[in-house]
Tab-separated table of C-alpha atoms in Angstrom:
chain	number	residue	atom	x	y	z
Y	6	UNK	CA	-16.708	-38.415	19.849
Y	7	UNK	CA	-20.117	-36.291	18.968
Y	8	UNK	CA	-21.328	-37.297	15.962
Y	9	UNK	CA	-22.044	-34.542	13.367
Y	10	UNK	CA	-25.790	-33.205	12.706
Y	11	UNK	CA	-26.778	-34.405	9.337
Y	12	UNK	CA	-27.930	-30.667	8.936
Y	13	UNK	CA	-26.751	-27.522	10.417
Y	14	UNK	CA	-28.466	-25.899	12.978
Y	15	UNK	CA	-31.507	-23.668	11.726
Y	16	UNK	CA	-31.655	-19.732	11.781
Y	17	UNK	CA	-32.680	-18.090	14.581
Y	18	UNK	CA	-34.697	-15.879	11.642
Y	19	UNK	CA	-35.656	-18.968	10.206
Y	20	UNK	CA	-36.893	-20.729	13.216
Y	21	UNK	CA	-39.273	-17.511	13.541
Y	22	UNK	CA	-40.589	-17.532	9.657
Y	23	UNK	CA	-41.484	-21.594	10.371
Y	24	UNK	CA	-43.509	-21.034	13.321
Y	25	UNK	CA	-45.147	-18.321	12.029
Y	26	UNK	CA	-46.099	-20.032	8.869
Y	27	UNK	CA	-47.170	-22.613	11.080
Y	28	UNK	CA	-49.595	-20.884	13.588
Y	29	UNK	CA	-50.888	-19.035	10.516
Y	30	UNK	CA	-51.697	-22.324	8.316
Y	31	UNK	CA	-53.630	-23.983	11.456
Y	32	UNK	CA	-55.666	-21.049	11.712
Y	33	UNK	CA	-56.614	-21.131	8.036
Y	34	UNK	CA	-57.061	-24.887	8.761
Y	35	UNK	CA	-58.959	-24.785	12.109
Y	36	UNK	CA	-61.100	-21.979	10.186
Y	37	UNK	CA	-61.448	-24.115	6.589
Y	38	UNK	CA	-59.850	-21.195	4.756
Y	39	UNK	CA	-58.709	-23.141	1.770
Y	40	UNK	CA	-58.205	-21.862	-2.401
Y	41	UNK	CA	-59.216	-25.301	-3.243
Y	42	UNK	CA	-62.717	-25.612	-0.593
Y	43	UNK	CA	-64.164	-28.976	-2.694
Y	44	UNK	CA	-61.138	-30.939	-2.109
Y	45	UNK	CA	-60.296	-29.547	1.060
Y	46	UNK	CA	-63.578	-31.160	2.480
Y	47	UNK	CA	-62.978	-34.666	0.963
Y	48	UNK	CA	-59.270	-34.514	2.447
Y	49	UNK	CA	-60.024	-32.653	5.979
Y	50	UNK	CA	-56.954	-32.987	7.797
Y	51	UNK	CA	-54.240	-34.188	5.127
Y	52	UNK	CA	-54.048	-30.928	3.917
Y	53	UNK	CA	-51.555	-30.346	7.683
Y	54	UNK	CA	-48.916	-32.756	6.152
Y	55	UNK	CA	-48.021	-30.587	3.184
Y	56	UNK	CA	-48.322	-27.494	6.358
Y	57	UNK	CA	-45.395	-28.816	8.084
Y	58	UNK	CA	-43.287	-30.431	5.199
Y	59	UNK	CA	-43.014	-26.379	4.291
Y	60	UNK	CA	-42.174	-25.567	7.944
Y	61	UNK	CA	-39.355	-27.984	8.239
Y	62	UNK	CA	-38.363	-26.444	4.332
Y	63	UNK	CA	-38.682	-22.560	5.838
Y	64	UNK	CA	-36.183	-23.808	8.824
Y	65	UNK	CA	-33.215	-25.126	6.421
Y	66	UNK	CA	-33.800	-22.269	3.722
Y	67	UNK	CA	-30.877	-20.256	4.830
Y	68	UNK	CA	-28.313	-23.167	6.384
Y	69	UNK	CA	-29.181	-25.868	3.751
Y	70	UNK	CA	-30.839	-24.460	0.497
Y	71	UNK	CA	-30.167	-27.363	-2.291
Y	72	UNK	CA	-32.374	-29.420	0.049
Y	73	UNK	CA	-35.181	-26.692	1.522
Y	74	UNK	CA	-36.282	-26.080	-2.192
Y	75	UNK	CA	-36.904	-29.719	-3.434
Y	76	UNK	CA	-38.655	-30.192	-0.057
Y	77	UNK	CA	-40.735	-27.098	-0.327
Y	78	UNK	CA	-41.657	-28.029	-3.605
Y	79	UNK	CA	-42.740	-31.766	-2.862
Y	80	UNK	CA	-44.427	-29.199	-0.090
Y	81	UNK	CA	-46.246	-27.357	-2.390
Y	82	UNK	CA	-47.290	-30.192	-4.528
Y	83	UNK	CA	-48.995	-31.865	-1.644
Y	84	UNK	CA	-50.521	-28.684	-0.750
Y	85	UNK	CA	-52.093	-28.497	-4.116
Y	86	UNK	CA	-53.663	-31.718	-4.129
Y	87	UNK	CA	-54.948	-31.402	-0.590
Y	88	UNK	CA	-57.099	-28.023	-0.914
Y	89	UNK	CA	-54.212	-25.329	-0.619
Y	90	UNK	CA	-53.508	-23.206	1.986
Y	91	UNK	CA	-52.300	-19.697	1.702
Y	92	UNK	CA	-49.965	-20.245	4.589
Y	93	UNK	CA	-47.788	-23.116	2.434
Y	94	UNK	CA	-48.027	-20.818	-0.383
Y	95	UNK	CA	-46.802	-17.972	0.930
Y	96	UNK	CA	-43.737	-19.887	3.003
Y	97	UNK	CA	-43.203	-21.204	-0.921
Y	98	UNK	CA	-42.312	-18.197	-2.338
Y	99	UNK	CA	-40.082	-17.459	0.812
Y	100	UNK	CA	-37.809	-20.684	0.735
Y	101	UNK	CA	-37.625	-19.818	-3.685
Y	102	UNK	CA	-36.418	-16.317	-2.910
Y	103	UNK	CA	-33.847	-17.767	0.186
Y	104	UNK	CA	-32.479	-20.152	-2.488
Y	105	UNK	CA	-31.400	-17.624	-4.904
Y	106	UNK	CA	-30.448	-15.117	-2.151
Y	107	UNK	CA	-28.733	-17.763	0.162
Y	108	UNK	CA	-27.881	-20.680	-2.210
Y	109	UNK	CA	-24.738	-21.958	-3.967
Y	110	UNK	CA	-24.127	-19.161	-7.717
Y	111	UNK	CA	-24.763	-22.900	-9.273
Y	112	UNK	CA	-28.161	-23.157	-7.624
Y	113	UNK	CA	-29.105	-19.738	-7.733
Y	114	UNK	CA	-28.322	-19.103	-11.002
Y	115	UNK	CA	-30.767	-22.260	-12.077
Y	116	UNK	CA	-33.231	-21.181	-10.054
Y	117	UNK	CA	-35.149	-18.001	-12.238
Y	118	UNK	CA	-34.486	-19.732	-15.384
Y	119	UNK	CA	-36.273	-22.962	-14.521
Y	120	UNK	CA	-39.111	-20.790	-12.712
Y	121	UNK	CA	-39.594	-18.896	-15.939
Y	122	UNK	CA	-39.803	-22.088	-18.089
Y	123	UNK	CA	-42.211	-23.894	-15.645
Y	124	UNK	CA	-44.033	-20.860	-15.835
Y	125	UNK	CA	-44.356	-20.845	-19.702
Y	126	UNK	CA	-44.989	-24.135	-19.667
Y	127	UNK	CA	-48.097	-23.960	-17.577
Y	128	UNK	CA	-49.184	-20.928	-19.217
Y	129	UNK	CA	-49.161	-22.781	-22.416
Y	130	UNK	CA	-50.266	-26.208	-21.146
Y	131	UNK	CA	-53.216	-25.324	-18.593
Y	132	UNK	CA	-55.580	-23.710	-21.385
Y	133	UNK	CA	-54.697	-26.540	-23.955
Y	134	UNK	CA	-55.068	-29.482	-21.259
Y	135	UNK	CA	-58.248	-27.698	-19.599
Y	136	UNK	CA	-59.621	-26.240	-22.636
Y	137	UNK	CA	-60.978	-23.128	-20.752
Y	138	UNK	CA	-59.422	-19.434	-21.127
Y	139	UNK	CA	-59.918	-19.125	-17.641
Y	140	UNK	CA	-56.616	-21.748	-17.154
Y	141	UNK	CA	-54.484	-18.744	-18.007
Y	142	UNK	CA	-54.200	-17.694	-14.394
Y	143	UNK	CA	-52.596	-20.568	-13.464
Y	144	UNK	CA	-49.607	-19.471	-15.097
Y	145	UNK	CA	-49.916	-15.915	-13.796
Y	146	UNK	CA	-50.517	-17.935	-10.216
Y	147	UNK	CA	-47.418	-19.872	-11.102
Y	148	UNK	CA	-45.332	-16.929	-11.836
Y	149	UNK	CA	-46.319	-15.224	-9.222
Y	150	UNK	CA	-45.047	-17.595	-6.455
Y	151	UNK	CA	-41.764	-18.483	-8.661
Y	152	UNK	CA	-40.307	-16.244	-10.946
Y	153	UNK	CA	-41.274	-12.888	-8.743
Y	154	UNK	CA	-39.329	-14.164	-5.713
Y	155	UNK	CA	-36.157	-15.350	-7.476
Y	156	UNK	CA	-35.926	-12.483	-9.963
Y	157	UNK	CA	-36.306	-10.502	-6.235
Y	158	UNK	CA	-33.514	-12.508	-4.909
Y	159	UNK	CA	-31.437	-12.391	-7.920
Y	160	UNK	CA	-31.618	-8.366	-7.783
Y	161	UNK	CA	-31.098	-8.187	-3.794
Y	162	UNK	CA	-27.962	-10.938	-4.107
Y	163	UNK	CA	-26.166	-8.661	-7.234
Y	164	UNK	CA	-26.555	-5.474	-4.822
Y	165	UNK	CA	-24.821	-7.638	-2.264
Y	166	UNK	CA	-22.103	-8.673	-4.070
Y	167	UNK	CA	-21.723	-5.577	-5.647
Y	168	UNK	CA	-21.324	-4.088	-2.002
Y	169	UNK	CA	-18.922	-6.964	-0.979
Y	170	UNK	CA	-16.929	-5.875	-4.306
Y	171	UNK	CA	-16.737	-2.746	-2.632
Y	172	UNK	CA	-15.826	-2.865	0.391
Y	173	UNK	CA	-13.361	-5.467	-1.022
Y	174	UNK	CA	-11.784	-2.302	-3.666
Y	175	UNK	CA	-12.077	0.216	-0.492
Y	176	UNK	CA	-9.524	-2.495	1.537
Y	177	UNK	CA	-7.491	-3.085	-1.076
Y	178	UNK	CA	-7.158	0.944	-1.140
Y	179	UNK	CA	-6.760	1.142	2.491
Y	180	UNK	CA	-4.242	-1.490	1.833
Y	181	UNK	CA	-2.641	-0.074	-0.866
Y	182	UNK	CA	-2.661	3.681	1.269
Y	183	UNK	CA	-0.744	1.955	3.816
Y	184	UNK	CA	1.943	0.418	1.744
Y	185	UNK	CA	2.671	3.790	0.422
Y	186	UNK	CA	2.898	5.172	3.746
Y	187	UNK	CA	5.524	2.790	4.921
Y	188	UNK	CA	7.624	3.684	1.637
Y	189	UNK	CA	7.512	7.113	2.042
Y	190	UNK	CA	7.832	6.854	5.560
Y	191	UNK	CA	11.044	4.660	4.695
Y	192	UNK	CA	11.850	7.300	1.758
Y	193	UNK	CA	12.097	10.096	4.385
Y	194	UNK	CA	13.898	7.835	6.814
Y	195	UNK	CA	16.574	6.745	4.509
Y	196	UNK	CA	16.855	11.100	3.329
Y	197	UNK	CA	17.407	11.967	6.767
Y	198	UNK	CA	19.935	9.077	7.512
Y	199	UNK	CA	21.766	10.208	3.964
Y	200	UNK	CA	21.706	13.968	5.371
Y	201	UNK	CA	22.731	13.166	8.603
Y	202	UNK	CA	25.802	11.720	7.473
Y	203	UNK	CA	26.421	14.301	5.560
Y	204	UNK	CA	26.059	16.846	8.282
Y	205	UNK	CA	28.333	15.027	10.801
Y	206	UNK	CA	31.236	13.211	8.930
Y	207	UNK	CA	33.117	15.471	7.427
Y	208	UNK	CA	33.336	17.288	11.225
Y	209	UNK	CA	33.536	14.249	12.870
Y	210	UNK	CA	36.277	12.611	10.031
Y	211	UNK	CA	38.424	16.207	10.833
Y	212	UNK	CA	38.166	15.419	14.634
Y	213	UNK	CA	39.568	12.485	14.110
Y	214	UNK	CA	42.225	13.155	12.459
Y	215	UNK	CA	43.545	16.284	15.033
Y	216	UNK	CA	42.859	14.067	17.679
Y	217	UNK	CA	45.286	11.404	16.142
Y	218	UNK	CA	47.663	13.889	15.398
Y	219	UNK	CA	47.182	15.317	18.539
Y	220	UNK	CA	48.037	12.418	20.642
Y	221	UNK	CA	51.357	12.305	18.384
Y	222	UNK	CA	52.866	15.273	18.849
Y	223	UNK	CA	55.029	16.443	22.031
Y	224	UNK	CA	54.674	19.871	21.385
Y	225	UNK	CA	52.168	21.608	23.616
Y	226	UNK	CA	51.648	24.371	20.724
Y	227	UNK	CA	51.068	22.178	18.217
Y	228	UNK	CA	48.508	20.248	20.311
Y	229	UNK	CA	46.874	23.239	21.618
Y	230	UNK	CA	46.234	23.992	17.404
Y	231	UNK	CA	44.787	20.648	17.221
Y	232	UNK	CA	42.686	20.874	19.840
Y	233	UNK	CA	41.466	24.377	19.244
Y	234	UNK	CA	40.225	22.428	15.261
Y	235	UNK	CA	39.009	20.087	17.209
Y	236	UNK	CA	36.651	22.258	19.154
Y	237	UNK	CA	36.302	23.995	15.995
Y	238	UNK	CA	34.693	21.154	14.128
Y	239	UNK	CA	32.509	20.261	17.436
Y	240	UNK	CA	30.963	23.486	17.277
Y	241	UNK	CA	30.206	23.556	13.306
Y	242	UNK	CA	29.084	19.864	13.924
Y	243	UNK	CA	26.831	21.062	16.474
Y	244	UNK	CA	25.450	23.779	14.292
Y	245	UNK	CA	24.732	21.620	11.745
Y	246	UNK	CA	22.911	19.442	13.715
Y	247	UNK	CA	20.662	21.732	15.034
Y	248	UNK	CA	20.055	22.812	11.530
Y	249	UNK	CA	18.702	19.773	10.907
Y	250	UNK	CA	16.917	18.959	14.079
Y	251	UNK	CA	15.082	22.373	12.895
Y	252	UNK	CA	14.049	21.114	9.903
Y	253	UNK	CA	12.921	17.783	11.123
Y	254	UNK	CA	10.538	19.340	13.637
Y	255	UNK	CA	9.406	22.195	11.293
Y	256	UNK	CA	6.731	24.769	12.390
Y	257	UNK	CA	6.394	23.357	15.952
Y	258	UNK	CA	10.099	24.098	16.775
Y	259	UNK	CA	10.745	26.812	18.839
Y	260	UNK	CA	12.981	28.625	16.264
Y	261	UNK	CA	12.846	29.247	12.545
Y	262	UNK	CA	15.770	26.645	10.973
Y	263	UNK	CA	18.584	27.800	9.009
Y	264	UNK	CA	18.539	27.988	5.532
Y	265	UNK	CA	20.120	24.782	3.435
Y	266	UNK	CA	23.767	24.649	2.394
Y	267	UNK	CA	23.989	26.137	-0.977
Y	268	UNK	CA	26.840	26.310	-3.832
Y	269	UNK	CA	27.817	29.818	-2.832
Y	270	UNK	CA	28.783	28.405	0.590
Y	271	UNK	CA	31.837	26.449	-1.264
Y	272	UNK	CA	34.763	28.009	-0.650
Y	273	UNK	CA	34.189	28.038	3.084
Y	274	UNK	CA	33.890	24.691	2.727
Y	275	UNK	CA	37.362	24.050	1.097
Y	276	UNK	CA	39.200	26.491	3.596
Y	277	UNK	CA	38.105	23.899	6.179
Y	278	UNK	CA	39.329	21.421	4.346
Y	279	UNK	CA	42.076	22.953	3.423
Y	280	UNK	CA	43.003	23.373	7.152
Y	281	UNK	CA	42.291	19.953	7.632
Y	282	UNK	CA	44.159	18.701	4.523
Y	283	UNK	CA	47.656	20.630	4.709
Y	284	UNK	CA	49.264	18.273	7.483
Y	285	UNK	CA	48.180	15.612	4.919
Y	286	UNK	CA	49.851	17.442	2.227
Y	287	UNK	CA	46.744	18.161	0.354
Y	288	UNK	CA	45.510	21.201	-1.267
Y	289	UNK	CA	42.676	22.092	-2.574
Y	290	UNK	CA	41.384	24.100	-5.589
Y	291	UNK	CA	37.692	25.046	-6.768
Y	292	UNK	CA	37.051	25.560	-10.456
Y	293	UNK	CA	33.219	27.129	-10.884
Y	294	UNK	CA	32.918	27.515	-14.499
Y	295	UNK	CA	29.065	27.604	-14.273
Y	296	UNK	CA	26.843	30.057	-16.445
Y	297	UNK	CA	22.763	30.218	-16.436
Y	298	UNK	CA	20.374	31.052	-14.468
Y	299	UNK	CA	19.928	29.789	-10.344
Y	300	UNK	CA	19.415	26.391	-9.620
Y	301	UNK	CA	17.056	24.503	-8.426
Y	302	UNK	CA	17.517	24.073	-4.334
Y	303	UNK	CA	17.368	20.057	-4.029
Y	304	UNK	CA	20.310	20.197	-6.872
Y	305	UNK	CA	21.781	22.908	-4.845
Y	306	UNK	CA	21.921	20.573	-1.850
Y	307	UNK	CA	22.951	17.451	-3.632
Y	308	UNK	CA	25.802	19.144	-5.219
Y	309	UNK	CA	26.814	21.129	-1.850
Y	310	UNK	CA	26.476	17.544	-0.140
Y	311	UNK	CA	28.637	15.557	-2.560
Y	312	UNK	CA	30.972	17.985	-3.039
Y	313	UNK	CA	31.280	17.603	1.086
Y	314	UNK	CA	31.508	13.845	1.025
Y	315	UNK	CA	34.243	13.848	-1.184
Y	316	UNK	CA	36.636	16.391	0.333
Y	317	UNK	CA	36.207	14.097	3.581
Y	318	UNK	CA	37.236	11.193	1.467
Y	319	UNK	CA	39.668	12.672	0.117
Y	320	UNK	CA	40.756	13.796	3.789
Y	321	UNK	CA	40.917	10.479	4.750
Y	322	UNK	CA	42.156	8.693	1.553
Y	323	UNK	CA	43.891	10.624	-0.743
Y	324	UNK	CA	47.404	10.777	-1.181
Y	325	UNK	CA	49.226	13.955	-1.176
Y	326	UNK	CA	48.756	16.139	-3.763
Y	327	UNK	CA	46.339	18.462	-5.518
Y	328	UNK	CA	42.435	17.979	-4.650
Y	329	UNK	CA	40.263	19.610	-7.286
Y	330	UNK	CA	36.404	20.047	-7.414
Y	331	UNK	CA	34.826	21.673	-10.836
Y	332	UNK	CA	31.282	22.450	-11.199
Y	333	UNK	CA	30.263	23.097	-15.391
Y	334	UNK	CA	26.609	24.220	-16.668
Y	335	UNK	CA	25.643	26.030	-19.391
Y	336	UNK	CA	21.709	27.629	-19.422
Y	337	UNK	CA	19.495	24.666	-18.958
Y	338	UNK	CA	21.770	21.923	-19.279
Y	339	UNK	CA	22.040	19.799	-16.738
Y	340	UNK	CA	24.900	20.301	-13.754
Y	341	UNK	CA	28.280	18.428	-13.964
Y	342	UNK	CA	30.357	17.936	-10.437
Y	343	UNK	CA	34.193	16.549	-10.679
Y	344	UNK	CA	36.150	15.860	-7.564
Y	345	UNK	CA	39.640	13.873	-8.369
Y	346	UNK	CA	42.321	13.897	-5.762
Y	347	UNK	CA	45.457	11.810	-5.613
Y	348	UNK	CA	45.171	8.313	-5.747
Y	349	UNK	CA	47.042	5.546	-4.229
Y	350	UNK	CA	47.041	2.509	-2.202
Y	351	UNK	CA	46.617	2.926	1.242
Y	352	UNK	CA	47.274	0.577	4.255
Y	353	UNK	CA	44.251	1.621	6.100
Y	354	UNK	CA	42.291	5.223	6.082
Y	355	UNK	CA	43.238	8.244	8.044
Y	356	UNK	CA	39.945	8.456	10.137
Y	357	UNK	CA	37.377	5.493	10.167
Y	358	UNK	CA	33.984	5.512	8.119
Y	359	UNK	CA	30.987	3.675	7.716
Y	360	UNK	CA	31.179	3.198	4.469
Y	361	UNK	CA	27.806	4.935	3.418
Y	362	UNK	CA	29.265	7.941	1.550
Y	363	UNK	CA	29.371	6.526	-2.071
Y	364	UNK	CA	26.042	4.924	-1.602
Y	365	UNK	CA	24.215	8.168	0.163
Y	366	UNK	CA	26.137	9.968	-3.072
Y	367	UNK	CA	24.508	7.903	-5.523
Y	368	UNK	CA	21.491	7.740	-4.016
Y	369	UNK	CA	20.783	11.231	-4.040
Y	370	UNK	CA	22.101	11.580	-7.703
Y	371	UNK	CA	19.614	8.735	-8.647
Y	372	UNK	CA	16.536	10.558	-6.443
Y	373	UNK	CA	16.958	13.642	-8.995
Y	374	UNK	CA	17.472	11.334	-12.170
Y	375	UNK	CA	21.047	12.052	-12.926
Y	376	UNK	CA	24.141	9.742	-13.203
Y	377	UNK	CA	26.828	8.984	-10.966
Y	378	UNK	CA	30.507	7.471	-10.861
Y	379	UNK	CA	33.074	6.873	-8.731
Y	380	UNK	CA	36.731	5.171	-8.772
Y	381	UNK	CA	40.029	5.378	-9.878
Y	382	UNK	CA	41.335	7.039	-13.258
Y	383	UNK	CA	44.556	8.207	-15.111
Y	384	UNK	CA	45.315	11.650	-14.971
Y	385	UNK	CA	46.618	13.946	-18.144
Y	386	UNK	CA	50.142	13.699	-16.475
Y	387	UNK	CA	49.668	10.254	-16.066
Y	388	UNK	CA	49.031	9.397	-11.999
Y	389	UNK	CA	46.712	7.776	-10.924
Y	390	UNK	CA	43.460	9.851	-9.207
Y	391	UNK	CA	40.195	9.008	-7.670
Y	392	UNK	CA	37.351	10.804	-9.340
Y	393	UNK	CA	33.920	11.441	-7.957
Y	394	UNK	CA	31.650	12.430	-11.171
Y	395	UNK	CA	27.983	13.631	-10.457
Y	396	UNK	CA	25.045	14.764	-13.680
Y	397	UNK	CA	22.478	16.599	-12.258
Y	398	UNK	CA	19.214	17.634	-14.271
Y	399	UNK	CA	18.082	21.027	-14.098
Y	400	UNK	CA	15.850	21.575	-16.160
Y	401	UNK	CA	12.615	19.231	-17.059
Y	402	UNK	CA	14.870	16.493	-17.330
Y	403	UNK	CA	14.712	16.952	-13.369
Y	404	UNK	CA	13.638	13.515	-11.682
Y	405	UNK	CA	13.753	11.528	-14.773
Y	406	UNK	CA	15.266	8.206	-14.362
Y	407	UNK	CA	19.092	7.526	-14.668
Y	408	UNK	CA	21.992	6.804	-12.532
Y	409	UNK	CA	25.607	4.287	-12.677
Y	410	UNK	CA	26.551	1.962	-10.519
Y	411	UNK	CA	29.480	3.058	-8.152
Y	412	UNK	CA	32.618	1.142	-8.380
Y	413	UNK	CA	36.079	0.893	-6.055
Y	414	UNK	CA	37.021	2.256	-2.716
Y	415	UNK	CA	34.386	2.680	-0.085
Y	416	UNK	CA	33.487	6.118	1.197
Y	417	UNK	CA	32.858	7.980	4.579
């Protein structure tokens, strides 16, 4: 097993800044360049041992600050008692400012307030202990190698972390961005799954049922009736579907897409089902008792759609009897749908469903901020019907919050 370096492996950067403060301090020493020339000539050549204590310093100043700085320091101290070269001086100053800049927030924040109290305390102390005004620059010389480089570093590193902060916020945006693309893209998803089923099942659910009926009857008449409402209900199907594959591919498509179902477009829609509903014994009735001005077109739609889903459940649930849809609103109140049809107990429906009508119902209610219910209730003559209750906003109430929890059978 390799045994682990006591110290991690220098800079390349760093590796460059030592051996350039090296070559530099031997030519000040080969050329007697020192601050301090007295002592430099009693010492001669002790003055290279503080030299390369800095060098090794300068190579862990980025990899291993908390020990670089006492080093450079023991460095420095060295330096000054062996004549002084500019070259340790200057790689000083470099390994204070890599301490802030690189260190641990614990030693870089110590770092500027213990240069600016050494510095204070050798601009006070050097003129009392020398007794010469000219002892003043030693703190200026003192502050100029400590407190300049880490109030440098302390500036660069709150830049840098400021940055990092931001490109931190901008991800978090991005992020954030994305999050709300996958809802919306799962919005729109689930809107065109809840209009697709509305396009298709109350087409398919009559198609169905003929084709039952059809494969029950030994008259050829009565089959050829079935199967001309089947191919009746293809075609609108079809139609319908196109309609929406129209809308879904918008201004690229090669035609313009058919306008959206609206309330007017009612009674057509009970004469189908009233075609559909009479072998069933069924009838149906439409009571409009609306006054105001137009409505908005997504309440339009929702009401057109619901009113849809439940003639197709009552198609394939209800028990004979009268089916009646009412639609009440009165200026800028808010839009009231009914649909009750007989209710009773069924072994099984007349056309199989998925189950997703009441909860696309709902769901649409709920997406304009109105309040739904569905299930069983007593009539005014006292039998039993299923009612389908829808409160759409029209006014500014529109896409407020609201909406009841559905309750009994399950839909188309």
């Amino acid at each position: 097993m390799t045994a682990r370096p006591p110290f991690p492996r220098p800079h390349r950067d760093d590796v460059l800044i030592a051996a350039a403060g090296l070559a530099g301090g031997l030519v000040l020493w080969r050329l007697g360049l020192f601050n301090n020339q007295p002592v430099a000539r009693e010492l001669g050549d002790w003055a290279l041992l503080p030299l390369v204590a800095m060098c090794l310093a300068e190579l862990l100043r980025r990899t291993a600050p908390p020990v670089a700085l006492p080093l450079a320091v023991a460095a420095l101290a060295g330096d000054t008692l062996t004549g002084s070269l500019l070259a340790t001086v200057m790689m000083f100053t470099d390994v204070v400012y890599a301490a802030v800049l690189y260190g641990r927030p614990r030693l870089s924040r110590a770092v500027l307030p213990v240069s600016v109290v050494l510095t204070v305390a050798v601009t006070v102390g050097a003129p009392a202990a020398l007794r010469s005004p000219e002892a003043l620059l030693l703190g200026v010389v003192c502050g100029v190698v400590t407190v300049a480089p880490a109030w440098t570093a302390v500036i660069v590193r709150d830049h840098r972390n400021a940055a990092a902060a931001e490109r931190l916020r901008a991800e978090q945006t991005a992020l954030l961005a994305e999050m709300d693309r996958v809802q919306a893209v799962t919005a729109e998803r689930s809107r065109m799954a809840r209009e697709l089923h509305d396009v298709v099942a109350n087409h398919l659910s009559a198609i169905a049922i003929h084709a039952t009926a059809a494969q029950s009857l030994d008259d050829p008449e009565a089959s050829r009736k079935a199967l001309a409402v089947i191919r009746e209900n293809s075609v609108q199907g079809l139609a319908e579907m196109r309609r929406l594959i129209g809308l879904l591919r918008g201004a690229d498509g090669d035609e313009e897409p058919s306008a959206a179902p609206k309330l007017d477009g009612l009674d057509v829609l009970l004469d189908h089902a009233r075609a559909h509903g009479a072998a069933g014994g069924l009838t149906f009735v439409l009571r409009d008792e609306r006054s105001g001005g137009p409505l908005p077109a997504p309440v339009e739609l929702a009401a057109y759609r619901i009113v849809q889903e439940s003639l197709t459940n009552a198609l394939k649930h209800a028990a004979p009897g009268e089916v009646t849809v009412a639609l009440s609103a009165s200026g800028d109140g808010p839009l009231t749908v009914r649909a009750t049809s007989p209710y009773a107990e069924r072994p099984g429906p007349r056309a199989p469903g998925s189950g997703a009508g009441l909860i696309g119902m709902r769901e649409r209610v709920e997406l304009l901020g109105g309040t739904f219910a569905a299930g069983p209730v007593t009539g005014a003559d006292g039998r039993a019907l299923w009612e389908v209750r829808a409160v759409l906003p029209v006014g500014e109430e529109l896409a407020g919050e609201g909406g009841e929890g559905t309750r009994g059978r399950t839909g188309t």
